[in-house]
mmCIF file of C-alpha atoms in Angstrom:
data_model
loop_
_atom_site.group_PDB
_atom_site.id
_atom_site.type_symbol
_atom_site.label_atom_id
_atom_site.label_comp_id
_atom_site.label_asym_id
_atom_site.label_seq_id
_atom_site.Cartn_x
_atom_site.Cartn_y
_atom_site.Cartn_z
ATOM 1 C CA MET Z 1 -0.014 0.013 0.319
ATOM 2 C CA ALA Z 2 1.639 3.377 -1.140
ATOM 3 C CA LEU Z 3 1.099 6.481 0.327
ATOM 4 C CA ASP Z 4 1.521 9.956 0.099
ATOM 5 C CA PRO Z 5 3.011 11.116 2.881
ATOM 6 C CA THR Z 6 2.125 14.983 2.752
ATOM 7 C CA ARG Z 7 -1.648 13.600 2.415
ATOM 8 C CA THR Z 8 -1.174 11.285 5.127
ATOM 9 C CA ALA Z 9 -1.876 10.888 8.609
ATOM 10 C CA VAL Z 10 -1.311 8.385 11.252
ATOM 11 C CA VAL Z 11 -4.289 8.718 13.733
ATOM 12 C CA VAL Z 12 -3.067 6.655 17.069
ATOM 13 C CA VAL Z 13 -6.150 5.851 19.211
ATOM 14 C CA ASP Z 14 -6.675 6.060 22.937
ATOM 15 C CA MET Z 15 -3.012 4.475 24.022
ATOM 16 C CA GLN Z 16 -3.876 6.009 27.818
ATOM 17 C CA ASN Z 17 -2.297 4.345 30.911
ATOM 18 C CA GLY Z 18 -6.199 3.660 31.812
ATOM 19 C CA PHE Z 19 -6.187 0.950 28.492
ATOM 20 C CA CYS Z 20 -2.929 -0.094 28.045
ATOM 21 C CA HIS Z 21 -0.909 0.052 31.281
ATOM 22 C CA PRO Z 22 -1.079 -2.995 33.582
ATOM 23 C CA ASP Z 23 -2.809 -0.556 37.093
ATOM 24 C CA GLY Z 24 -4.701 0.498 34.361
ATOM 25 C CA CYS Z 25 -8.887 0.850 34.879
ATOM 26 C CA LEU Z 26 -9.450 -0.980 31.971
ATOM 27 C CA PHE Z 27 -6.684 -2.523 31.308
ATOM 28 C CA SER Z 28 -6.608 -4.672 28.065
ATOM 29 C CA PRO Z 29 -3.359 -6.944 27.413
ATOM 30 C CA ALA Z 30 -4.030 -6.991 23.631
ATOM 31 C CA SER Z 31 -3.450 -2.939 24.426
ATOM 32 C CA ASP Z 32 -0.036 -3.416 25.988
ATOM 33 C CA ALA Z 33 0.794 -5.898 23.370
ATOM 34 C CA ALA Z 34 -0.042 -3.016 20.455
ATOM 35 C CA VAL Z 35 2.341 -0.758 21.897
ATOM 36 C CA GLU Z 36 5.664 -1.245 20.258
ATOM 37 C CA ALA Z 37 3.817 -1.686 16.995
ATOM 38 C CA VAL Z 38 1.965 1.443 17.271
ATOM 39 C CA THR Z 39 5.305 2.997 18.018
ATOM 40 C CA ASP Z 40 7.364 1.864 15.000
ATOM 41 C CA LEU Z 41 3.945 2.725 12.556
ATOM 42 C CA VAL Z 42 4.481 6.179 14.178
ATOM 43 C CA SER Z 43 8.224 5.939 13.924
ATOM 44 C CA THR Z 44 8.276 5.285 10.130
ATOM 45 C CA ALA Z 45 5.496 7.355 9.450
ATOM 46 C CA ARG Z 46 7.333 10.620 10.880
ATOM 47 C CA GLU Z 47 10.681 10.188 9.235
ATOM 48 C CA ALA Z 48 8.612 9.925 5.302
ATOM 49 C CA GLY Z 49 6.729 13.371 6.597
ATOM 50 C CA ALA Z 50 3.648 11.972 7.329
ATOM 51 C CA ARG Z 51 1.736 13.702 10.823
ATOM 52 C CA ILE Z 52 0.859 12.539 13.557
ATOM 53 C CA VAL Z 53 -2.677 12.773 15.711
ATOM 54 C CA TYR Z 54 -2.668 11.426 19.400
ATOM 55 C CA THR Z 55 -6.408 10.716 20.735
ATOM 56 C CA ARG Z 56 -7.934 10.703 24.557
ATOM 57 C CA ASP Z 57 -10.214 8.922 25.768
ATOM 58 C CA VAL Z 58 -11.580 11.762 28.762
ATOM 59 C CA HIS Z 59 -14.411 12.251 30.950
ATOM 60 C CA PRO Z 60 -15.072 14.621 33.403
ATOM 61 C CA PRO Z 61 -16.441 12.887 36.486
ATOM 62 C CA GLU Z 62 -19.511 14.339 35.815
ATOM 63 C CA GLN Z 63 -19.895 14.142 31.996
ATOM 64 C CA PHE Z 64 -22.923 11.483 32.355
ATOM 65 C CA ASP Z 65 -24.833 12.723 35.809
ATOM 66 C CA ASP Z 66 -27.734 13.832 33.570
ATOM 67 C CA ALA Z 67 -27.401 11.427 30.482
ATOM 68 C CA HIS Z 68 -30.465 10.157 29.570
ATOM 69 C CA TYR Z 69 -29.821 7.451 27.166
ATOM 70 C CA TYR Z 70 -26.017 6.606 27.306
ATOM 71 C CA ASP Z 71 -23.495 6.720 30.566
ATOM 72 C CA GLU Z 72 -20.290 4.900 29.544
ATOM 73 C CA PHE Z 73 -19.919 5.039 33.300
ATOM 74 C CA ASP Z 74 -22.012 2.319 33.589
ATOM 75 C CA ARG Z 75 -21.067 0.475 30.710
ATOM 76 C CA TRP Z 76 -17.233 0.541 31.602
ATOM 77 C CA GLY Z 77 -17.590 1.344 34.780
ATOM 78 C CA GLU Z 78 -15.570 4.961 36.010
ATOM 79 C CA HIS Z 79 -12.556 4.863 33.579
ATOM 80 C CA VAL Z 80 -9.951 7.683 32.237
ATOM 81 C CA VAL Z 81 -11.369 10.584 34.191
ATOM 82 C CA GLU Z 82 -10.015 13.775 33.470
ATOM 83 C CA GLY Z 83 -6.980 14.751 35.374
ATOM 84 C CA THR Z 84 -6.151 11.529 36.521
ATOM 85 C CA TRP Z 85 -3.088 9.215 35.244
ATOM 86 C CA ASP Z 86 -5.276 6.973 33.662
ATOM 87 C CA ALA Z 87 -6.235 9.448 31.256
ATOM 88 C CA GLU Z 88 -2.627 10.389 30.637
ATOM 89 C CA LEU Z 89 -1.034 9.080 26.822
ATOM 90 C CA LEU Z 90 1.578 6.368 27.741
ATOM 91 C CA ASP Z 91 4.823 7.148 28.254
ATOM 92 C CA ALA Z 92 6.336 4.787 25.659
ATOM 93 C CA LEU Z 93 4.836 7.178 22.674
ATOM 94 C CA ASP Z 94 6.672 9.817 20.885
ATOM 95 C CA VAL Z 95 4.764 12.845 21.193
ATOM 96 C CA ARG Z 96 5.787 15.764 19.829
ATOM 97 C CA ASP Z 97 5.309 19.413 18.709
ATOM 98 C CA GLY Z 98 3.900 19.652 15.928
ATOM 99 C CA ASP Z 99 1.648 16.355 16.618
ATOM 100 C CA LEU Z 100 -2.118 16.701 16.906
ATOM 101 C CA VAL Z 101 -3.393 15.579 20.605
ATOM 102 C CA VAL Z 102 -7.108 15.334 20.665
ATOM 103 C CA GLU Z 103 -9.247 15.667 23.662
ATOM 104 C CA LYS Z 104 -11.910 13.073 23.007
ATOM 105 C CA HIS Z 105 -15.182 12.701 25.247
ATOM 106 C CA THR Z 106 -17.279 10.001 22.537
ATOM 107 C CA TYR Z 107 -16.075 7.111 20.916
ATOM 108 C CA ASP Z 108 -15.614 9.255 17.640
ATOM 109 C CA ALA Z 109 -12.805 11.010 17.869
ATOM 110 C CA PHE Z 110 -14.222 13.507 15.403
ATOM 111 C CA TYR Z 111 -17.589 14.557 17.449
ATOM 112 C CA GLN Z 112 -17.114 17.718 18.911
ATOM 113 C CA THR Z 113 -12.804 17.534 18.697
ATOM 114 C CA GLN Z 114 -10.613 20.001 16.207
ATOM 115 C CA LEU Z 115 -9.680 16.916 14.513
ATOM 116 C CA GLU Z 116 -11.361 17.444 10.912
ATOM 117 C CA GLY Z 117 -10.322 20.915 10.786
ATOM 118 C CA TRP Z 118 -6.700 20.198 11.745
ATOM 119 C CA LEU Z 119 -6.673 17.207 8.592
ATOM 120 C CA ASP Z 120 -8.371 19.908 6.681
ATOM 121 C CA SER Z 121 -5.680 22.502 7.224
ATOM 122 C CA HIS Z 122 -2.781 19.857 6.677
ATOM 123 C CA GLY Z 123 -3.987 18.790 3.546
ATOM 124 C CA VAL Z 124 -4.429 15.224 4.847
ATOM 125 C CA ASP Z 125 -7.083 12.819 3.368
ATOM 126 C CA ASP Z 126 -5.717 9.077 4.211
ATOM 127 C CA LEU Z 127 -6.012 8.178 7.449
ATOM 128 C CA LEU Z 128 -3.605 5.025 8.875
ATOM 129 C CA ILE Z 129 -5.612 3.960 12.442
ATOM 130 C CA CYS Z 130 -4.267 2.420 15.126
ATOM 131 C CA GLY Z 131 -4.542 2.067 18.675
ATOM 132 C CA THR Z 132 -7.289 0.707 21.189
ATOM 133 C CA LEU Z 133 -10.079 -0.565 21.153
ATOM 134 C CA ALA Z 134 -10.355 -1.700 17.562
ATOM 135 C CA ASN Z 135 -13.773 -2.271 18.293
ATOM 136 C CA VAL Z 136 -15.037 0.344 20.218
ATOM 137 C CA CYS Z 137 -13.055 4.113 19.331
ATOM 138 C CA VAL Z 138 -10.699 2.601 16.792
ATOM 139 C CA LEU Z 139 -13.823 1.625 14.632
ATOM 140 C CA HIS Z 140 -16.208 4.602 15.303
ATOM 141 C CA THR Z 141 -13.998 7.177 14.553
ATOM 142 C CA ALA Z 142 -12.664 4.963 11.368
ATOM 143 C CA GLY Z 143 -16.330 5.346 10.147
ATOM 144 C CA SER Z 144 -16.728 8.696 11.014
ATOM 145 C CA ALA Z 145 -13.726 9.386 9.030
ATOM 146 C CA GLY Z 146 -15.041 7.331 6.447
ATOM 147 C CA LEU Z 147 -18.656 9.197 5.955
ATOM 148 C CA ARG Z 148 -16.432 12.768 6.100
ATOM 149 C CA ASP Z 149 -14.584 11.443 3.230
ATOM 150 C CA TYR Z 150 -11.443 10.512 4.465
ATOM 151 C CA ARG Z 151 -9.749 7.575 3.760
ATOM 152 C CA PRO Z 152 -9.339 5.099 7.089
ATOM 153 C CA ILE Z 153 -7.293 2.248 6.913
ATOM 154 C CA LEU Z 154 -6.843 0.056 10.097
ATOM 155 C CA VAL Z 155 -3.609 -1.005 10.521
ATOM 156 C CA THR Z 156 -4.164 -4.581 11.945
ATOM 157 C CA ASP Z 157 -1.183 -5.472 13.516
ATOM 158 C CA ALA Z 158 -1.029 -2.388 15.649
ATOM 159 C CA LEU Z 159 -4.945 -2.515 17.222
ATOM 160 C CA GLY Z 160 -5.491 -3.286 20.952
ATOM 161 C CA TYR Z 161 -8.532 -5.097 21.741
ATOM 162 C CA ILE Z 162 -10.581 -6.626 24.633
ATOM 163 C CA GLU Z 163 -11.267 -10.241 22.656
ATOM 164 C CA GLN Z 164 -9.341 -11.666 19.292
ATOM 165 C CA SER Z 165 -13.008 -11.588 17.793
ATOM 166 C CA HIS Z 166 -13.906 -8.378 19.003
ATOM 167 C CA LYS Z 167 -10.313 -7.463 16.699
ATOM 168 C CA GLU Z 168 -11.893 -9.500 14.090
ATOM 169 C CA TYR Z 169 -15.027 -8.272 13.834
ATOM 170 C CA ALA Z 170 -14.207 -4.329 13.919
ATOM 171 C CA VAL Z 171 -11.426 -5.432 10.216
ATOM 172 C CA ASP Z 172 -14.069 -7.043 8.604
ATOM 173 C CA HIS Z 173 -16.545 -4.345 9.069
ATOM 174 C CA ALA Z 174 -14.234 -1.599 8.628
ATOM 175 C CA ASP Z 175 -13.316 -3.265 5.113
ATOM 176 C CA TRP Z 176 -16.758 -4.137 4.289
ATOM 177 C CA LEU Z 177 -18.361 -1.203 4.683
ATOM 178 C CA PHE Z 178 -16.285 2.233 4.969
ATOM 179 C CA GLY Z 179 -12.495 1.771 4.637
ATOM 180 C CA GLU Z 180 -9.848 -0.439 4.518
ATOM 181 C CA THR Z 181 -7.104 -2.516 5.992
ATOM 182 C CA THR Z 182 -3.283 -3.179 5.914
ATOM 183 C CA THR Z 183 -0.258 -4.055 8.169
ATOM 184 C CA LEU Z 184 2.511 -2.967 8.977
ATOM 185 C CA GLY Z 185 4.617 -4.710 6.443
ATOM 186 C CA GLU Z 186 2.778 -3.121 4.005
ATOM 187 C CA ILE Z 187 2.872 0.249 4.359
ATOM 188 C CA GLU Z 188 5.267 2.198 1.746
ATOM 189 C CA PHE Z 189 5.372 6.050 1.510
ATOM 190 C CA GLU Z 190 5.944 6.991 -1.850
#
């Protein structure tokens, strides 16, 4: 898969202490296992000249107090609360000046964030999407990207998940409906 780095961004979804560190509130061993692949992808893409975006799932403690229908704290328990260690990006990530860090409050990194405007202002069309969880925030972000006419590409060996079947569902769904899939070894920058 050949990509123009000047029109490409790597979107690293929610590689945070709460999800990827063994002491995290919603630790997933597969998310921890994806850290090396994610950092390799970022390094390769950065060297080629692609843009780098990190998302952080962050919840103010009162976010769901007045929820009518959906309360993530009911679904997942209290997690990645604003201002906590759980909500911080992993120390292993190479976050630099010039990278975009998007703070989001839902599964979708485009919903009420600056992501779309930032991508457009940098001429980005293609998104290499990695991170965690494959069937939750990764899938919702990729679907939202496709609906906005970006080319979402899930990097399958750089995805975290709770169960293998969750990852398989996300990859199959993305490939079938709105995006593409690839592996680290298949990515080439022109």
